[in-house]
Amino acid sequence: MPSVRLLSEEIRTKRERISQVSLRQQIQEERLPRHIAIIMDGNGRWAKRQGMLRMFGHKQGVEAVHEITEACAELGIDYLTLYTFSNENWNRPREEVEALMSLLVDTIEKETSTLMKNNVRLATIGDTDRLPEKARQKFMGCIRQTSVNTGLTLVIALSYSARWELTEAARSIARRMSAGTVKVEDVSEQLFADSLCTAGMPDPDLLIRTSGELRISNFLLWQLAYTELYFTDVLWPDFHKEELYRAIIDYQSRERRFGKTSEQLTTH
């Protein structure tokens, strides 16, 4: 005979599934964000609440990445960008950085076949030259292997910061001007956008930040100009499909004007 604990767990699981289905049905397929970006915050605090070390939180965070990537692929989202490791994160304790790099390698080895199965293409933005050689090779190998896929593009922001990206873009344009291939009058918003790590990608429609922090932490400063922002107190390891659905439903309730008036939108 099942124990009370097992029965309560089964009831909770059924309720979660019903909640997911109910929320999923509220999403308007014709108004899906094309590109979702997420600042995955709260792994360390989640682990501390469990009485565990920070790395336990990072490992649980990988499970959330798996679930949210799967959910975005199921919905038909074109791009999902995850802020995974910033340039500033290199300043964390050496032991934590080394453990994170090891976790990156292990995750890539385990998930490459899943990405292929689900038709997900892996891409990256950031200064990946700073990665340990083993991690960099594994990561770039996965990018090459999944490049044939045509579904969701999963963009990992790794060793990334927006100020670094903007500085690199300015240097690239300056070098082209010095070589005489670009003139001052050629410099435009489009030229600058084409010089960024995200060249060829649409700007995010929706930015999600978990853990209750109300800032964008040096992430996609150029690309977020007209992005809808969504902040939640949920820590990243607890950010499941239903939380993603809530963020998308909230996004779809907003009027995106891009500098125009409501009247202009309704007359066109």
Coordinates of C-alpha atoms in Angstrom, one line a residue:
M1 CA 0.0 0.0 0.0
P2 CA 1.5 3.4 -1.0
S3 CA 2.6 5.6 1.9
V4 CA 1.0 8.9 2.7
R5 CA 4.3 10.6 1.6
L6 CA 4.2 8.9 -1.8
L7 CA 0.5 9.8 -2.3
S8 CA 1.1 13.4 -1.4
E9 CA 4.1 13.6 -3.9
E10 CA 1.9 12.1 -6.6
I11 CA -0.9 14.6 -5.9
R12 CA 1.6 17.5 -6.0
T13 CA 3.0 16.2 -9.4
K14 CA -0.5 16.0 -10.9
R15 CA -1.3 19.5 -9.7
E16 CA 1.9 20.8 -11.2
R17 CA 1.1 19.2 -14.6
I18 CA -2.5 20.6 -14.5
S19 CA -1.0 24.1 -13.7
Q20 CA 1.4 23.8 -16.6
V21 CA -1.3 22.8 -19.0
S22 CA -3.6 25.6 -17.8
L23 CA -0.9 28.2 -18.2
R24 CA 0.2 26.7 -21.5
Q25 CA -3.3 27.1 -22.9
Q26 CA -3.3 30.8 -22.1
I27 CA -0.3 31.5 -24.4
Q28 CA -1.2 33.1 -27.7
E29 CA 0.7 31.2 -30.4
E30 CA 0.6 34.1 -32.8
R31 CA 2.2 36.5 -30.3
L32 CA 5.2 34.5 -29.1
P33 CA 8.4 36.3 -28.4
R34 CA 10.9 35.4 -31.1
H35 CA 13.9 35.8 -28.8
I36 CA 13.9 35.3 -25.0
A37 CA 17.0 36.2 -22.9
I38 CA 17.4 35.1 -19.3
I39 CA 19.7 36.2 -16.5
M40 CA 19.9 33.0 -14.5
D41 CA 20.4 34.2 -11.0
G42 CA 20.1 32.6 -7.6
N43 CA 21.9 29.3 -7.7
G44 CA 24.1 30.1 -4.7
R45 CA 21.3 31.3 -2.6
W46 CA 19.2 28.3 -3.5
A47 CA 22.0 26.0 -2.4
K48 CA 22.5 28.0 0.9
R49 CA 18.8 27.5 1.7
Q50 CA 19.3 23.8 1.3
G51 CA 22.3 23.9 3.6
M52 CA 24.6 22.9 0.7
L53 CA 27.6 24.3 -1.1
R54 CA 27.2 26.8 -4.0
M55 CA 28.2 24.1 -6.6
F56 CA 25.2 22.1 -5.6
G57 CA 23.1 25.1 -6.7
H58 CA 24.9 25.4 -10.0
K59 CA 24.3 21.7 -10.7
Q60 CA 20.6 22.2 -10.0
G61 CA 20.7 25.2 -12.3
V62 CA 21.8 23.0 -15.2
E63 CA 18.6 21.0 -14.7
A64 CA 16.6 24.2 -15.0
V65 CA 18.5 25.0 -18.2
H66 CA 17.5 21.7 -19.6
E67 CA 13.8 22.2 -18.8
I68 CA 13.6 25.7 -20.1
T69 CA 15.4 24.9 -23.3
E70 CA 13.0 22.0 -23.9
A71 CA 10.0 24.3 -23.1
C72 CA 11.2 27.0 -25.6
A73 CA 11.8 24.3 -28.3
E74 CA 8.3 22.9 -27.7
L75 CA 6.7 26.4 -28.0
G76 CA 8.6 27.3 -31.2
I77 CA 10.8 30.1 -29.8
D78 CA 13.5 30.9 -32.3
Y79 CA 16.3 32.1 -29.9
L80 CA 17.0 31.5 -26.2
T81 CA 20.0 33.4 -24.8
L82 CA 21.2 32.4 -21.3
Y83 CA 23.6 34.6 -19.3
T84 CA 25.8 31.8 -18.1
F85 CA 29.2 33.3 -17.0
S86 CA 30.2 37.0 -17.1
N87 CA 33.6 38.5 -17.5
E88 CA 33.2 39.7 -13.9
N89 CA 32.7 36.1 -12.8
W90 CA 36.3 35.3 -13.4
N91 CA 37.0 37.3 -10.2
R92 CA 35.1 34.7 -8.1
P93 CA 37.1 32.3 -5.9
R94 CA 39.4 30.1 -8.0
E95 CA 37.9 26.9 -6.7
E96 CA 34.4 27.9 -7.8
V97 CA 35.6 29.0 -11.3
E98 CA 37.4 25.8 -11.8
A99 CA 34.4 23.8 -10.7
L100 CA 32.1 25.8 -13.0
M101 CA 34.4 25.1 -16.0
S102 CA 34.4 21.4 -15.1
L103 CA 30.6 21.5 -14.9
L104 CA 30.5 23.1 -18.3
V105 CA 32.5 20.3 -19.8
D106 CA 30.4 17.6 -18.2
T107 CA 27.2 19.3 -19.3
I108 CA 28.3 19.6 -22.9
E109 CA 29.3 15.9 -23.0
K110 CA 25.9 14.9 -21.6
E111 CA 23.7 17.2 -23.5
T112 CA 25.1 17.3 -27.1
S113 CA 23.1 14.2 -28.1
T114 CA 19.9 15.7 -26.6
L115 CA 20.5 18.9 -28.5
M116 CA 20.8 16.9 -31.7
K117 CA 17.7 14.9 -30.9
N118 CA 15.7 18.0 -30.3
N119 CA 17.0 19.9 -33.4
V120 CA 18.6 22.6 -31.2
R121 CA 21.5 24.6 -32.5
L122 CA 24.1 25.8 -30.0
A123 CA 25.8 29.2 -30.3
T124 CA 27.8 31.5 -28.1
I125 CA 28.5 35.1 -27.4
G126 CA 31.5 36.3 -25.3
D127 CA 35.3 36.1 -25.0
T128 CA 35.6 32.3 -25.2
D129 CA 39.4 32.6 -25.7
R130 CA 39.6 33.0 -22.0
L131 CA 38.1 29.6 -21.3
P132 CA 40.4 26.7 -20.3
E133 CA 41.5 24.9 -23.5
K134 CA 39.6 21.7 -22.7
A135 CA 36.3 23.5 -22.0
R136 CA 36.8 25.7 -25.1
Q137 CA 37.4 22.7 -27.4
K138 CA 34.4 20.8 -26.0
F139 CA 32.2 23.9 -26.3
M140 CA 33.2 24.7 -29.9
G141 CA 33.0 21.1 -30.9
C142 CA 29.3 21.0 -29.7
I143 CA 28.7 24.3 -31.7
R144 CA 30.1 22.7 -34.8
Q145 CA 28.1 19.5 -34.4
T146 CA 24.8 21.2 -33.8
S147 CA 25.3 23.8 -36.5
V148 CA 23.2 21.6 -38.9
N149 CA 20.1 21.9 -36.7
T150 CA 17.3 24.1 -37.7
G151 CA 15.1 24.5 -34.6
L152 CA 15.7 26.6 -31.5
T153 CA 19.0 28.5 -31.3
L154 CA 20.4 28.2 -27.8
V155 CA 22.8 31.1 -27.3
I156 CA 25.2 30.7 -24.3
A157 CA 26.6 34.0 -23.1
L158 CA 29.9 32.7 -21.7
S159 CA 32.8 34.9 -20.5
Y160 CA 30.6 37.8 -21.7
S161 CA 29.9 41.4 -20.6
A162 CA 28.1 44.1 -22.6
R163 CA 30.7 46.7 -22.0
W164 CA 33.4 44.3 -23.3
E165 CA 31.2 43.6 -26.3
L166 CA 30.6 47.3 -27.1
T167 CA 34.3 48.1 -26.7
E168 CA 35.2 45.2 -29.1
A169 CA 32.7 46.5 -31.6
A170 CA 34.2 50.0 -31.4
R171 CA 37.7 48.6 -31.9
S172 CA 36.6 46.6 -34.9
I173 CA 35.1 49.6 -36.6
A174 CA 38.1 51.7 -35.7
R175 CA 40.4 49.1 -37.3
R176 CA 38.3 49.2 -40.5
M177 CA 38.4 53.0 -40.6
S178 CA 42.2 52.9 -40.1
A179 CA 42.4 50.4 -43.0
G180 CA 40.3 52.7 -45.2
T181 CA 37.4 50.2 -45.7
V182 CA 34.9 52.2 -43.6
K183 CA 34.4 56.0 -43.7
V184 CA 33.1 58.2 -40.9
E185 CA 29.8 58.7 -42.8
D186 CA 29.4 54.9 -43.0
V187 CA 29.1 54.6 -39.3
S188 CA 25.4 53.8 -38.5
E189 CA 23.3 51.9 -36.0
Q190 CA 23.2 49.0 -38.4
L191 CA 27.0 49.0 -38.9
F192 CA 27.5 49.0 -35.1
A193 CA 24.9 46.2 -34.6
D194 CA 26.7 44.1 -37.3
S195 CA 29.9 44.5 -35.3
L196 CA 28.4 43.0 -32.1
C197 CA 28.6 39.3 -31.0
T198 CA 24.9 39.0 -31.8
A199 CA 25.2 40.1 -35.4
G200 CA 22.5 38.3 -37.4
M201 CA 20.3 37.6 -34.4
P202 CA 17.1 39.5 -33.6
D203 CA 17.1 41.6 -30.4
P204 CA 15.5 40.0 -27.4
D205 CA 11.7 40.6 -27.2
L206 CA 11.6 39.4 -23.5
L207 CA 14.3 39.5 -20.8
I208 CA 13.7 37.4 -17.7
R209 CA 15.7 37.8 -14.5
T210 CA 15.3 35.4 -11.7
S211 CA 16.0 35.7 -7.9
G212 CA 14.4 39.1 -7.3
E213 CA 17.3 41.3 -8.3
L214 CA 16.2 44.4 -10.3
R215 CA 19.1 45.0 -12.6
I216 CA 20.5 43.8 -15.9
S217 CA 24.1 43.3 -14.8
N218 CA 26.1 44.3 -17.8
F219 CA 24.0 42.1 -20.2
L220 CA 23.1 43.0 -23.8
L221 CA 23.1 46.7 -23.2
W222 CA 22.7 47.6 -26.9
Q223 CA 20.2 44.8 -27.7
L224 CA 17.8 45.5 -24.8
A225 CA 16.8 49.0 -26.0
Y226 CA 13.2 48.0 -26.6
T227 CA 13.1 44.6 -24.8
E228 CA 10.2 43.9 -22.3
L229 CA 11.7 43.2 -18.8
Y230 CA 10.3 40.6 -16.5
F231 CA 11.6 40.1 -12.9
T232 CA 10.6 37.3 -10.6
D233 CA 11.6 36.3 -7.1
V234 CA 11.9 32.7 -8.1
L235 CA 15.5 31.4 -7.8
W236 CA 16.9 29.9 -11.0
P237 CA 16.9 26.2 -9.9
D238 CA 13.2 26.6 -9.1
F239 CA 12.4 28.3 -12.4
H240 CA 10.3 25.6 -14.1
K241 CA 8.1 25.5 -17.3
E242 CA 5.1 27.1 -15.5
E243 CA 7.3 30.1 -14.5
L244 CA 8.4 30.5 -18.1
Y245 CA 4.7 30.4 -19.2
R246 CA 3.8 33.1 -16.7
A247 CA 6.6 35.3 -18.0
I248 CA 5.4 34.8 -21.6
I249 CA 1.7 35.5 -20.6
D250 CA 2.8 38.7 -18.9
Y251 CA 4.8 39.7 -22.0
Q252 CA 1.8 39.1 -24.2
S253 CA -0.3 41.4 -22.0
R254 CA 1.9 44.4 -22.8
E255 CA 1.6 46.9 -25.7
R256 CA 4.9 47.2 -27.5
R257 CA 5.0 50.7 -29.1
F258 CA 8.7 51.1 -30.1
G259 CA 8.4 54.9 -29.6
K260 CA 5.0 55.2 -31.3
T261 CA 1.6 56.1 -29.7
S262 CA -1.2 53.5 -29.0
E263 CA -3.3 55.3 -31.6
Q264 CA -0.6 54.8 -34.3
L265 CA -0.5 51.1 -33.6
T266 CA -4.3 50.7 -33.8
T267 CA -4.6 52.6 -37.1
H268 CA -2.0 50.4 -38.9

